[in-house]
Structure formats: structure tokens, C-alpha cells
mmCIF file of C-alpha atoms in Angstrom:
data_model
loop_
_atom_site.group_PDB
_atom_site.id
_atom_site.type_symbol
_atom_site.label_atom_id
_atom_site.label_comp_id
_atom_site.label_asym_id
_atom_site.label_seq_id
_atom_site.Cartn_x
_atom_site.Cartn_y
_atom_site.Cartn_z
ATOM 1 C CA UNK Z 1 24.928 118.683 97.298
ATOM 2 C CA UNK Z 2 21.529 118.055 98.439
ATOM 3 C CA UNK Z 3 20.408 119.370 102.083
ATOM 4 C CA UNK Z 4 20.134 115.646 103.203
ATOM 5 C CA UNK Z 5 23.692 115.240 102.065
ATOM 6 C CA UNK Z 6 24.717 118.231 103.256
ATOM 7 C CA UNK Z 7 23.272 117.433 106.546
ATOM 8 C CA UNK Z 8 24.793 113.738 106.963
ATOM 9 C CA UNK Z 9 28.369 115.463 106.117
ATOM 10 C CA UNK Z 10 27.893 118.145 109.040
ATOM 11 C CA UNK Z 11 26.617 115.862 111.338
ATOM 12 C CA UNK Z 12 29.916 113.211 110.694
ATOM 13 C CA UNK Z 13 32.020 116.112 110.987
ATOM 14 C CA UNK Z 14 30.515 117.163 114.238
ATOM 15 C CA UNK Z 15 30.893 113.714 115.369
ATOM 16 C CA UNK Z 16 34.569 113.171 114.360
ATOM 17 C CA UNK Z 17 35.468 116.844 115.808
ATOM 18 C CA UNK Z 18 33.887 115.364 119.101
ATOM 19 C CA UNK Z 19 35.383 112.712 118.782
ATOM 20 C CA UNK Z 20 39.250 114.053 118.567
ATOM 21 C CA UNK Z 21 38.048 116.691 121.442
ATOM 22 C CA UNK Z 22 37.431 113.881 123.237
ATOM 23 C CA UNK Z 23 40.405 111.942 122.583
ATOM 24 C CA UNK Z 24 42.585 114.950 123.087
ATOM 25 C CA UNK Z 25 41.159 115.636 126.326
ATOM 26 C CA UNK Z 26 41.858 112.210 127.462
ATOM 27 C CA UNK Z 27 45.047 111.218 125.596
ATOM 28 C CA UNK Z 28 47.146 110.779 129.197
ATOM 29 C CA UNK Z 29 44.828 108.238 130.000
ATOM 30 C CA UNK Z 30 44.667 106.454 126.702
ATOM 31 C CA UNK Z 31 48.677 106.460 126.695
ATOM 32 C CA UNK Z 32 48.491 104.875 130.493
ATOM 33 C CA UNK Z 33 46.179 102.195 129.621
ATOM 34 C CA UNK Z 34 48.013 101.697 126.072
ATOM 35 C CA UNK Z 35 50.836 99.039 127.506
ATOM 36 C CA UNK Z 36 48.433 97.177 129.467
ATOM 37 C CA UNK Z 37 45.627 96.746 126.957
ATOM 38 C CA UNK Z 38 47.959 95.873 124.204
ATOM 39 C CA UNK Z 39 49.910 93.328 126.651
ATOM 40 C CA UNK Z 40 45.870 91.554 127.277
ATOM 41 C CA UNK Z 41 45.585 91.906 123.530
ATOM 42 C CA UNK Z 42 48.573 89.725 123.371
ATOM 43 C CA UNK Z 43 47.889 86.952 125.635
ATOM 44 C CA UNK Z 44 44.297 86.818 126.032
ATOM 45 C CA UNK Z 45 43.185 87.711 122.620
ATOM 46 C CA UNK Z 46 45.537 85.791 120.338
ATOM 47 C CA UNK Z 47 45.161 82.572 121.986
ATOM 48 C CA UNK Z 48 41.056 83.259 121.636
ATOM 49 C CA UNK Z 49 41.558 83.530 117.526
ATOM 50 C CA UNK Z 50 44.085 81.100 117.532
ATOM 51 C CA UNK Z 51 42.016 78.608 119.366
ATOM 52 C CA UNK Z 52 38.727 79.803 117.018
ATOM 53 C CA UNK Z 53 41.156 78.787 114.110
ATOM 54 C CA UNK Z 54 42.292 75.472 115.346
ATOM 55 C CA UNK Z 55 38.170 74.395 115.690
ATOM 56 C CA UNK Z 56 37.643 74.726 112.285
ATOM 57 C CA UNK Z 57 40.646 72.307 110.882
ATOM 58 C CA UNK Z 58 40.893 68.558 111.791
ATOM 59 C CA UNK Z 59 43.972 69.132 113.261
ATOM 60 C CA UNK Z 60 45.446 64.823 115.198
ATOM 61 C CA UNK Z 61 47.765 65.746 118.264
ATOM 62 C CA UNK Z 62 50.374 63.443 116.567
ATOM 63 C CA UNK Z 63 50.982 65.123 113.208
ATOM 64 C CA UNK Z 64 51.808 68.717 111.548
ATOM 65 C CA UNK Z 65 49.044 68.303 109.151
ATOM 66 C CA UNK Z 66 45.951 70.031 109.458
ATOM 67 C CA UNK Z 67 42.563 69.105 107.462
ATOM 68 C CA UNK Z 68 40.189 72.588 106.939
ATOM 69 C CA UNK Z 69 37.154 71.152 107.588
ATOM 70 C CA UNK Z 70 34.477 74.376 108.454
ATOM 71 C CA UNK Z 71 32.118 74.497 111.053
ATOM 72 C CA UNK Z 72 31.842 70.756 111.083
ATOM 73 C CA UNK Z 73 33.222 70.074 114.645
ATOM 74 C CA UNK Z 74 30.367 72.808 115.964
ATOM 75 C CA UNK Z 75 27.782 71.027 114.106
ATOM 76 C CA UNK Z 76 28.691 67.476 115.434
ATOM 77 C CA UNK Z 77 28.643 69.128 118.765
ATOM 78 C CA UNK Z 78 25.167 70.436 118.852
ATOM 79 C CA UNK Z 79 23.957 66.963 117.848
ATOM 80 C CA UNK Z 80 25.105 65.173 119.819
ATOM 81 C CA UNK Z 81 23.921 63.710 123.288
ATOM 82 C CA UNK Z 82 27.122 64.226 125.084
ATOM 83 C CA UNK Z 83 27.308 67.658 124.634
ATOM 84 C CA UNK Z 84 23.536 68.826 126.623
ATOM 85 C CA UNK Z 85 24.438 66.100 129.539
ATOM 86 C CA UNK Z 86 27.416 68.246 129.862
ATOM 87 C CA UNK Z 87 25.357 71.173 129.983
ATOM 88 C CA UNK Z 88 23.076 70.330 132.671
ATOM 89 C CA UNK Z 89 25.887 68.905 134.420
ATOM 90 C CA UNK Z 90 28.173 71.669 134.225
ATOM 91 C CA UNK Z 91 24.905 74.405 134.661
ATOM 92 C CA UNK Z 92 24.425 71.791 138.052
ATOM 93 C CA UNK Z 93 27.610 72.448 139.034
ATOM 94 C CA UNK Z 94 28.304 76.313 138.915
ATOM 95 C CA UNK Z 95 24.556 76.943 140.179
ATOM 96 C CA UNK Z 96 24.723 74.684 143.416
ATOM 97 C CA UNK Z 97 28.557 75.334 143.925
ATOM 98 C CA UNK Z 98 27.725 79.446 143.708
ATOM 99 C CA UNK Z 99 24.864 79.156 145.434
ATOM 100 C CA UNK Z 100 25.968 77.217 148.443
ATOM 101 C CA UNK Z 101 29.842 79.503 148.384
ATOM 102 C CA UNK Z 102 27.428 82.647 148.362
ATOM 103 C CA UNK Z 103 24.863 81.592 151.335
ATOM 104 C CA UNK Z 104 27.937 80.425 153.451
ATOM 105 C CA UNK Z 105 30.468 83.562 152.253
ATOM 106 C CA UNK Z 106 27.250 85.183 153.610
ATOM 107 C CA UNK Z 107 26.827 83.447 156.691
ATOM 108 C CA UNK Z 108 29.955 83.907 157.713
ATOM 109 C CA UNK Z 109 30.874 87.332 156.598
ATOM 110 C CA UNK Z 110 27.844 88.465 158.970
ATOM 111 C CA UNK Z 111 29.729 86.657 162.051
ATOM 112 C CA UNK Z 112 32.648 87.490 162.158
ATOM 113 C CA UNK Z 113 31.306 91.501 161.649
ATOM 114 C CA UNK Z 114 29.601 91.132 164.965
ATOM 115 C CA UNK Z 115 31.839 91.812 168.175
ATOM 116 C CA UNK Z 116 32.323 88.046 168.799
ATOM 117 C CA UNK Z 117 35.599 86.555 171.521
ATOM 118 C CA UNK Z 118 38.529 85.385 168.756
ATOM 119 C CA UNK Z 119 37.184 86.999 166.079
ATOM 120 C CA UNK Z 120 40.972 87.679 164.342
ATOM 121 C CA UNK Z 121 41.794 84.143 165.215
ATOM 122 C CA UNK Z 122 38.717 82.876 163.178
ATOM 123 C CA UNK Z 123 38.922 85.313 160.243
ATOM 124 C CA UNK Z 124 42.554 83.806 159.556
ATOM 125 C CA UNK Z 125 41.346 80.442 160.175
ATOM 126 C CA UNK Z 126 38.413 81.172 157.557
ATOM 127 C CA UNK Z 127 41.513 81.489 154.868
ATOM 128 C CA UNK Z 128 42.866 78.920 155.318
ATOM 129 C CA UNK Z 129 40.991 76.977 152.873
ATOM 130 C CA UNK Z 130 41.522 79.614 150.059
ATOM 131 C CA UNK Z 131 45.445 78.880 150.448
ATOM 132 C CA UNK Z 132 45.677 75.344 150.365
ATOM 133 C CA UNK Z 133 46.013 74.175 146.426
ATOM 134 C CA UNK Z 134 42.942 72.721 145.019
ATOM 135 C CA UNK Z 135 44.374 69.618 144.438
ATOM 136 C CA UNK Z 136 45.400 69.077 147.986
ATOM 137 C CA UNK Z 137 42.334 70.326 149.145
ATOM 138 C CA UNK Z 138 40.584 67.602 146.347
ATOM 139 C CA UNK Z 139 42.651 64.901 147.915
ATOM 140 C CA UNK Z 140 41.649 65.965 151.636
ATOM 141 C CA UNK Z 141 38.072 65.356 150.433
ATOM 142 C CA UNK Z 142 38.255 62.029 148.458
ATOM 143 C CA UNK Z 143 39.981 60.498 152.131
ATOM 144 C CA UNK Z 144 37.417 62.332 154.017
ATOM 145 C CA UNK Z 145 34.673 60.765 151.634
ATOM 146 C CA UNK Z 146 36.390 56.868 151.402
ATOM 147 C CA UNK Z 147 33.679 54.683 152.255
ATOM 148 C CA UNK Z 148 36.112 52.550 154.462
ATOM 149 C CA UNK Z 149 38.685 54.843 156.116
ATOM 150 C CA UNK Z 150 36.466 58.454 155.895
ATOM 151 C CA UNK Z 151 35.746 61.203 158.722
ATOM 152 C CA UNK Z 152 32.398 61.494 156.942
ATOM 153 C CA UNK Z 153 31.054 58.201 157.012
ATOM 154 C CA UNK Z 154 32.807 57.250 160.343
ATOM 155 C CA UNK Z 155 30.278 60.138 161.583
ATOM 156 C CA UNK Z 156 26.724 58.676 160.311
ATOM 157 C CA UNK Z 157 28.182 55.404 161.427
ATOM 158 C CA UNK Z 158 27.989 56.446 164.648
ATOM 159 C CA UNK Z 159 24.910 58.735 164.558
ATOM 160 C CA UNK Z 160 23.333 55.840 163.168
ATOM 161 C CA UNK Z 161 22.124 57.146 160.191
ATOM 162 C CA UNK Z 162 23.626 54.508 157.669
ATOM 163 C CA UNK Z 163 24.629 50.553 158.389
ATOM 164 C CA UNK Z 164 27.905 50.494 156.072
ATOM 165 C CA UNK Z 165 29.980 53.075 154.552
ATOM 166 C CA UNK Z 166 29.060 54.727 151.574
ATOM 167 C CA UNK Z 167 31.134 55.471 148.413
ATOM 168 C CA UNK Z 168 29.711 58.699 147.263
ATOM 169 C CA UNK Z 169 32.171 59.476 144.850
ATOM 170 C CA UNK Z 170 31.930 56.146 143.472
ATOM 171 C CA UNK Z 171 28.114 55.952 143.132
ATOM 172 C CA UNK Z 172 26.753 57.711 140.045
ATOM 173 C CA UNK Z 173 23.622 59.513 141.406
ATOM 174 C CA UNK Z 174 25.727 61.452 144.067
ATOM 175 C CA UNK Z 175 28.813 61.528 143.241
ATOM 176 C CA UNK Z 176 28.758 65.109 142.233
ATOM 177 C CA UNK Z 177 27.616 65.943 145.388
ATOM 178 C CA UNK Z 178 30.560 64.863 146.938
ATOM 179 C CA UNK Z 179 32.828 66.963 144.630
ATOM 180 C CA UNK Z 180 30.571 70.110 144.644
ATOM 181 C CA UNK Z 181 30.774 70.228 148.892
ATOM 182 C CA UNK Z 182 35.007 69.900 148.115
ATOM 183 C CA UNK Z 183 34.582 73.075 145.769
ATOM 184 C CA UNK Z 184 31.872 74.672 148.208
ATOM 185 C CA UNK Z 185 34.554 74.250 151.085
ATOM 186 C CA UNK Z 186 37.616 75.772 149.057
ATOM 187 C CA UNK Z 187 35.804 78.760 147.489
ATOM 188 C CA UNK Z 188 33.897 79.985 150.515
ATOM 189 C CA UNK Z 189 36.919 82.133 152.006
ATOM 190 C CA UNK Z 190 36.814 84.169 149.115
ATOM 191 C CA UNK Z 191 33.082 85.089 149.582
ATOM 192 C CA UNK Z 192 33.404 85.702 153.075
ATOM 193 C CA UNK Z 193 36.447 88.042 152.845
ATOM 194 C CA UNK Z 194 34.440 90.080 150.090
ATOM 195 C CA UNK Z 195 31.193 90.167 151.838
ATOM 196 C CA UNK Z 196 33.015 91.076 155.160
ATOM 197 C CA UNK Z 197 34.861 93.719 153.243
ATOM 198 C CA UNK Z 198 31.069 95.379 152.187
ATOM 199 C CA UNK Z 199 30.053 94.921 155.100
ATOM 200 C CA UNK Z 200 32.122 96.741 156.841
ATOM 201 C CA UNK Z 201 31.321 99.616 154.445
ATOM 202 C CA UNK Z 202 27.835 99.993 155.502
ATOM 203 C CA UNK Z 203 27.311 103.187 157.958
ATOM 204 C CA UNK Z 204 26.312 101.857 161.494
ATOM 205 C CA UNK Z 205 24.064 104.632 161.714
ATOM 206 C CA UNK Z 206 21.349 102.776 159.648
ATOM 207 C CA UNK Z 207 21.101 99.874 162.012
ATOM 208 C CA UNK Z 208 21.151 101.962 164.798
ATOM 209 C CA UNK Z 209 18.037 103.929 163.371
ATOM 210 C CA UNK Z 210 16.539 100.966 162.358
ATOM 211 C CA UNK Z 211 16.595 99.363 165.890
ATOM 212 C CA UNK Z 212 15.322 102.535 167.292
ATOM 213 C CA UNK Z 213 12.394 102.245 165.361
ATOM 214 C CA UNK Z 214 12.369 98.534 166.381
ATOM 215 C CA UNK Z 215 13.612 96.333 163.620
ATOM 216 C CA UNK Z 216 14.671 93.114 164.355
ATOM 217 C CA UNK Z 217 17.852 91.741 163.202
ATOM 218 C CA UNK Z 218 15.973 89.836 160.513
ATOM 219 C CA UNK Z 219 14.037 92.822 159.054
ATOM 220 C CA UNK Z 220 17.689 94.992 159.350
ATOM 221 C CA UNK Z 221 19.691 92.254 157.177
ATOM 222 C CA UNK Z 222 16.537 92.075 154.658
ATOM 223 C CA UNK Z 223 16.240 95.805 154.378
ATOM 224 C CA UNK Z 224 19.500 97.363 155.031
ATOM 225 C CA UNK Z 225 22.250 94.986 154.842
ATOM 226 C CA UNK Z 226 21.656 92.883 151.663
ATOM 227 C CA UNK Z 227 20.651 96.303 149.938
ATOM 228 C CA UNK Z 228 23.619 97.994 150.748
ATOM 229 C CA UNK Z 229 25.829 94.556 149.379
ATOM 230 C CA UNK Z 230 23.720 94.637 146.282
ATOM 231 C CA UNK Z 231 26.996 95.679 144.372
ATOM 232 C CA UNK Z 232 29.366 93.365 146.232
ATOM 233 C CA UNK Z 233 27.411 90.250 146.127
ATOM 234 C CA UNK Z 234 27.022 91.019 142.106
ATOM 235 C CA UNK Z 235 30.689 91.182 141.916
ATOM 236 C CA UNK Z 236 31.518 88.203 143.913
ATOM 237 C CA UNK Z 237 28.930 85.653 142.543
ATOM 238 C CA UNK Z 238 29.858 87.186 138.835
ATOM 239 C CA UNK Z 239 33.770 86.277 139.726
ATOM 240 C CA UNK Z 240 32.785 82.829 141.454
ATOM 241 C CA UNK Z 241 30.415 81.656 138.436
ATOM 242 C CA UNK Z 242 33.489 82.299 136.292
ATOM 243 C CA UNK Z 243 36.058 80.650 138.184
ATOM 244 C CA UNK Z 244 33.583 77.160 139.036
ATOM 245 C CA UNK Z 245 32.558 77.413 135.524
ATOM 246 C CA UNK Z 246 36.254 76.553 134.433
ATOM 247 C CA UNK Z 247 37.247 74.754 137.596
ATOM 248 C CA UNK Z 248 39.166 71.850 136.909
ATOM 249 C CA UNK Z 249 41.485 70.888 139.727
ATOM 250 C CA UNK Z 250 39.059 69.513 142.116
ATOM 251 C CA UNK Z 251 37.054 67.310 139.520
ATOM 252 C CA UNK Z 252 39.831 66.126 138.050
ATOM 253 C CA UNK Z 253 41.715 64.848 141.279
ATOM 254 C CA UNK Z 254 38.541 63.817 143.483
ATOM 255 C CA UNK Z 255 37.083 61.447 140.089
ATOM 256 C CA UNK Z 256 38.632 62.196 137.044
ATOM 257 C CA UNK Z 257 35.021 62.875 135.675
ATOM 258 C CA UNK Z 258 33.827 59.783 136.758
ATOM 259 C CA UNK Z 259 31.617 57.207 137.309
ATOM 260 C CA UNK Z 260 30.492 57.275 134.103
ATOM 261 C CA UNK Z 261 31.276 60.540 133.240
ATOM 262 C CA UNK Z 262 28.480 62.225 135.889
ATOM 263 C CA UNK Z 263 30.814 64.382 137.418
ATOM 264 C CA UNK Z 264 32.295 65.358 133.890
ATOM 265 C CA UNK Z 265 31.858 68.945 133.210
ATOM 266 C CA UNK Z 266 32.666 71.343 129.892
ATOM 267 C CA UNK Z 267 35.942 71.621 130.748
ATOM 268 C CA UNK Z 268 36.498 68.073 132.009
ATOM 269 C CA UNK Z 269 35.442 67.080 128.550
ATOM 270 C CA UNK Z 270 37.836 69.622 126.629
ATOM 271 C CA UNK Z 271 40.380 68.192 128.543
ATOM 272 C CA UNK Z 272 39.833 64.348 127.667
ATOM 273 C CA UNK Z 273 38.602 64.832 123.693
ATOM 274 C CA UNK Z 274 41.498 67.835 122.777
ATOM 275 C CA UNK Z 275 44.735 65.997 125.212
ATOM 276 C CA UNK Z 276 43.800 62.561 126.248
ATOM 277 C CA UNK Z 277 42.492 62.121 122.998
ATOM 278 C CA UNK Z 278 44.309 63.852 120.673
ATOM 279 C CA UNK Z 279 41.690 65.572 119.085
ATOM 280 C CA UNK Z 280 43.038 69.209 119.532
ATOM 281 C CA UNK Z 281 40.601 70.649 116.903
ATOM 282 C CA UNK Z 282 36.848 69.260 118.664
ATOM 283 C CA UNK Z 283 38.694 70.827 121.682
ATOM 284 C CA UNK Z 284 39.268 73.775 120.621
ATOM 285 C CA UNK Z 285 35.283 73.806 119.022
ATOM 286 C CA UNK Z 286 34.522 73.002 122.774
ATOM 287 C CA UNK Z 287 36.387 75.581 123.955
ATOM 288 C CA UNK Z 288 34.896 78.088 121.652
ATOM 289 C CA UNK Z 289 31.226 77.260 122.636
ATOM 290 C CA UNK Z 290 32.285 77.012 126.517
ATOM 291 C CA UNK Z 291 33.995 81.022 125.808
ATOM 292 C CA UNK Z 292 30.519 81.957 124.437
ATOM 293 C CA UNK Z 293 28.612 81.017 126.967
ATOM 294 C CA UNK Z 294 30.292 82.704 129.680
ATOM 295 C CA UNK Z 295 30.456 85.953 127.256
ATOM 296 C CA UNK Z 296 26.884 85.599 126.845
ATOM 297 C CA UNK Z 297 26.315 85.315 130.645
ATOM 298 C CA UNK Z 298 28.810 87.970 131.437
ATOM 299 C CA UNK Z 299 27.312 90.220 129.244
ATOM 300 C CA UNK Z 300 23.684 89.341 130.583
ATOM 301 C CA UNK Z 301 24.570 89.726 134.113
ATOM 302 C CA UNK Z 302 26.141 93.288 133.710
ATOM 303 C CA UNK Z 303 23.557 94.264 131.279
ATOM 304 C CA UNK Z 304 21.192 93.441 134.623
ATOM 305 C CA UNK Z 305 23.260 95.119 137.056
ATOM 306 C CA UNK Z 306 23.741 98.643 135.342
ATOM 307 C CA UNK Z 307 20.127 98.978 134.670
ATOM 308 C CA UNK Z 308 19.964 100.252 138.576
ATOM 309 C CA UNK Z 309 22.181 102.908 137.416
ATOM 310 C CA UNK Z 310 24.847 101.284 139.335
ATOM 311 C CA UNK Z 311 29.291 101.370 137.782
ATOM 312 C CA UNK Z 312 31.512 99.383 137.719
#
């Protein structure tokens, strides 16, 4: 045996020895964890390759026979036109519906920490909205928005700002606005409880020095408060860009991914080719491209927020 060989084969040894140390050291753990993992394994994972399967067959909703036909759905899907207007459309809707759920979670949070009159009244009031079911909540908002009988235009009626009611969900230009405010409404009590929750983690002693020193209340949320929610606002906007990324309640009920399909997103689209349709295996290829990009994103984002140093 040569000393390069003889080298490599210490070296692996070392490693596995290390490796069953390890093990050893932590088998309690390992045998805790062991029923959970293999119970995600189970219904997370086998629908994933099952679904990965199904996009490469041409597989009708109406019939037991299924075509193998490659990666032939994946390449019809990056050619066509459909598929990037559903990516700007569904990369419009997560980044204005996080956005504007963050900035008002924010808002909010920051209140209701301050030593405001009814401050346990409003913090239950502010989840109220998280426990209604998005499709009531949808329906709420498509009265609220009816050009004839809605709150909203009733109001710029009267302020003047408009000489008939509008139908925003109707007209194709804004019509997503009026859906994104519906999902910006529901998913806000999440933020809020989260941010308040980090909030109230943050010593008092640090604003306290800071307004010795004369901070303002500006300078002390720039310098001390969104610093110390660095973590918690990475969470939150990480779970909400998941969650509005496969939303489907609200679109569905407020315009069904209408008028003319602006208001269609990824999953609006999986919905109508693999069930309406019928064709369950571009649905599935849909599906599989709409998993990678939130792997990708998920495994961007924490890539970014453990370079700080900072765990999970």
C-alpha cells in the first residue's frame, strides 16, 4: 500500500470512527426525532416523488392509462408565454402582499407595545382577521369592492374623488390590487403578533440609554429596535412569502383568476390545467417548477441569514 493510500484509508477511518462517536453520543436524540422525521418522510416526501413522477407521463384525469412522455411537459412550459406572465404575476403578488403584511405587522406591533388606553381590547381585535376563513374573509372583500353596493366606493363617492363606482376586480389593470389589499388585510395579524412577540424581547434598558443620550424615537427604532428584530422579521417574512406564494383561497373566491387571467397566479394555474382541465400530468410539471422555486428561495434566504452567524 502506497503512503497516499495508506493515508486516504486512515483518514476514512478517522472519519467513520467520528462519525459513530458522534452518533453514539447523540443516539437519544436521533431515536426522539426518528418517529417524527419518518412520519414527514411519509406525507411530505412521497407525495413530492409521486407528484415528480406523474409530470413526466401524459397522464388524462378521465382514464387509468398513462403515456411516459419525459421532460416534455417542462419543456412546453418554459416556452411558453403563459408560464413568465405567471411569473411576474405571481412574483407581483408575494412581493407587494409581504411587503405591505410586513410594514403594517410592523406598524402595529410597535403600537400596541407602547402603554396605550385598551390596548388588550385592540390586540384581540387585531386577530380577528387571522380567524375568520379566507374565503369568508375573500367574500367580505369582493362586497366591500362591488362597484354598486361597496363600503369602498360608497367612500370616494362621497369624498369626491370618483363620479361612478368602480369595478376594480372587474377591470384588468387593477384588479389584483383589489385581491392583494384582501390578502394584506387577512395576513397582517400574524405579523403583528410575531413582531409584538420580539418586541417585547428587547431589554428596555437600551431605549432608556439611548434617550439619555438623546435619541429620538426615530433614531431608537432605526438603531435599536429593527436590529434587535433582525431574526424575527427574517422568520416572519420567510413564513409569509411561503404561505402567499401558495395562497389560493382568496384569489380563487374574490375572481377566480380573472379578468383575463391577471389575477391568475402559479397556483391558480395548477389548479385550472391539472383539475379543471384534466391535465393532471402539466400540473404536476407546474407543481414541480413552483416546489423549486420556493426551495431555491428558501435556501437563498437562509443561506443570507446565517452568514451573520445567526441559528435557527
Amino acid at each position: 500500500m502506497s503512503l497516499a493510500e495508506e493515508y486516504t484509508d486512515t483518514t476514512d477511518a478517522s472519519r467513520l470512527e467520528r462519525g459513530l462517536a458522534y452518533f453514539q453520543r447523540n443516539s437519544r436524540a436521533y431515536l426522539l426525532i426518528a418517529p417524527t422525521a419518518l412520519f414527514l418522510l411519509a406525507v411530505v416526501g412521497y407525495p413530492i416523488l409521486e407528484t415528480f413522477r406523474l409530470s413526466l407521463y401524459q397522464s388524462p384525469a378521465d382514464s387509468n392509462i398513462e403515456t411516459f412522455v419525459g421532460l416534455q411537459h417542462y419543456a412546453e412550459i418554459v416556452t411558453s408565454d403563459i408560464f413568465y406572465q405567471l411569473l411576474w404575476q405571481t412574483g407581483r403578488w408575494v412581493v407587494v402582499g409581504v411587503a405591505g403584511k410586513t410594514v403594517m405587522g410592523l406598524l402595529i406591533a410597535v403600537h400596541l407595545k407602547g402603554d396605550i388606553r385598551g390596548r388588550k381590547f385592540f390586540r384581540t381585535a387585531f386577530l380577528i382577521p387571522w380567524g375568520i376563513p379566507y374565503a369568508i374573509s375573500a367574500v367580505v372583500f369582493r362586497w366591500i369592492e362591488h362597484p354598486q353596493f361597496g363600503f369602498l366606493n360608497a367612500i370616494l363617492l362621497k369624498l369626491g374623488l370618483i363620479e361612478q363606482g368602480i369595478g376594480i376586480l372587474g377591470n384588468p389593470d387593477i384588479a389584483w390590487l383589489g385581491v392583494v389589499v384582501a390578502d394584506i388585510w387577512i395576513g397582517t395579524p400574524f405579523m403583528a403578533i410575531i413582531f409584538l412577540a420580539g418586541l417585547q424581547s428587547i431589554p428596555q434598558e437600551l431605549y432608556e440609554a439611548a434617550a439619555i443620550d438623546g435619541a429620538e424615537r426615530w433614531h431608537q427604532f432605526c438603531y435599536i429596535t429593527l436590529p434587535q428584530l433582525k431574526s424575527v422579521i427574517l422568520i416572519a417574512t420567510l413564513l409569509s412569502t411561503i404561505w402567499t406564494f401558495v395562497s389560493f383561497d382568496t384569489i380563487w373566491t374574490m375572481t377566480g383568476g380573472g379578468p383575463l387571467s391577471t389575477t391568475a397566479t402559479l397556483v391558480i394555474h395548477i389548479y385550472q390545467v391539472g383539475l379543471q382541465n384534466g391535465n393532471l400530468g402539466r400540473g404536476a410539471a407546474y407543481s414541480v417548477v413552483g416546489f423549486l422555486f420556493l426551495f431555491v428561495f428558501a435556501i437563498i434566504y437562509l443561506r443570507v441569514y446565517t452568514r451573520g452567524g445567526d441559528e435557527l
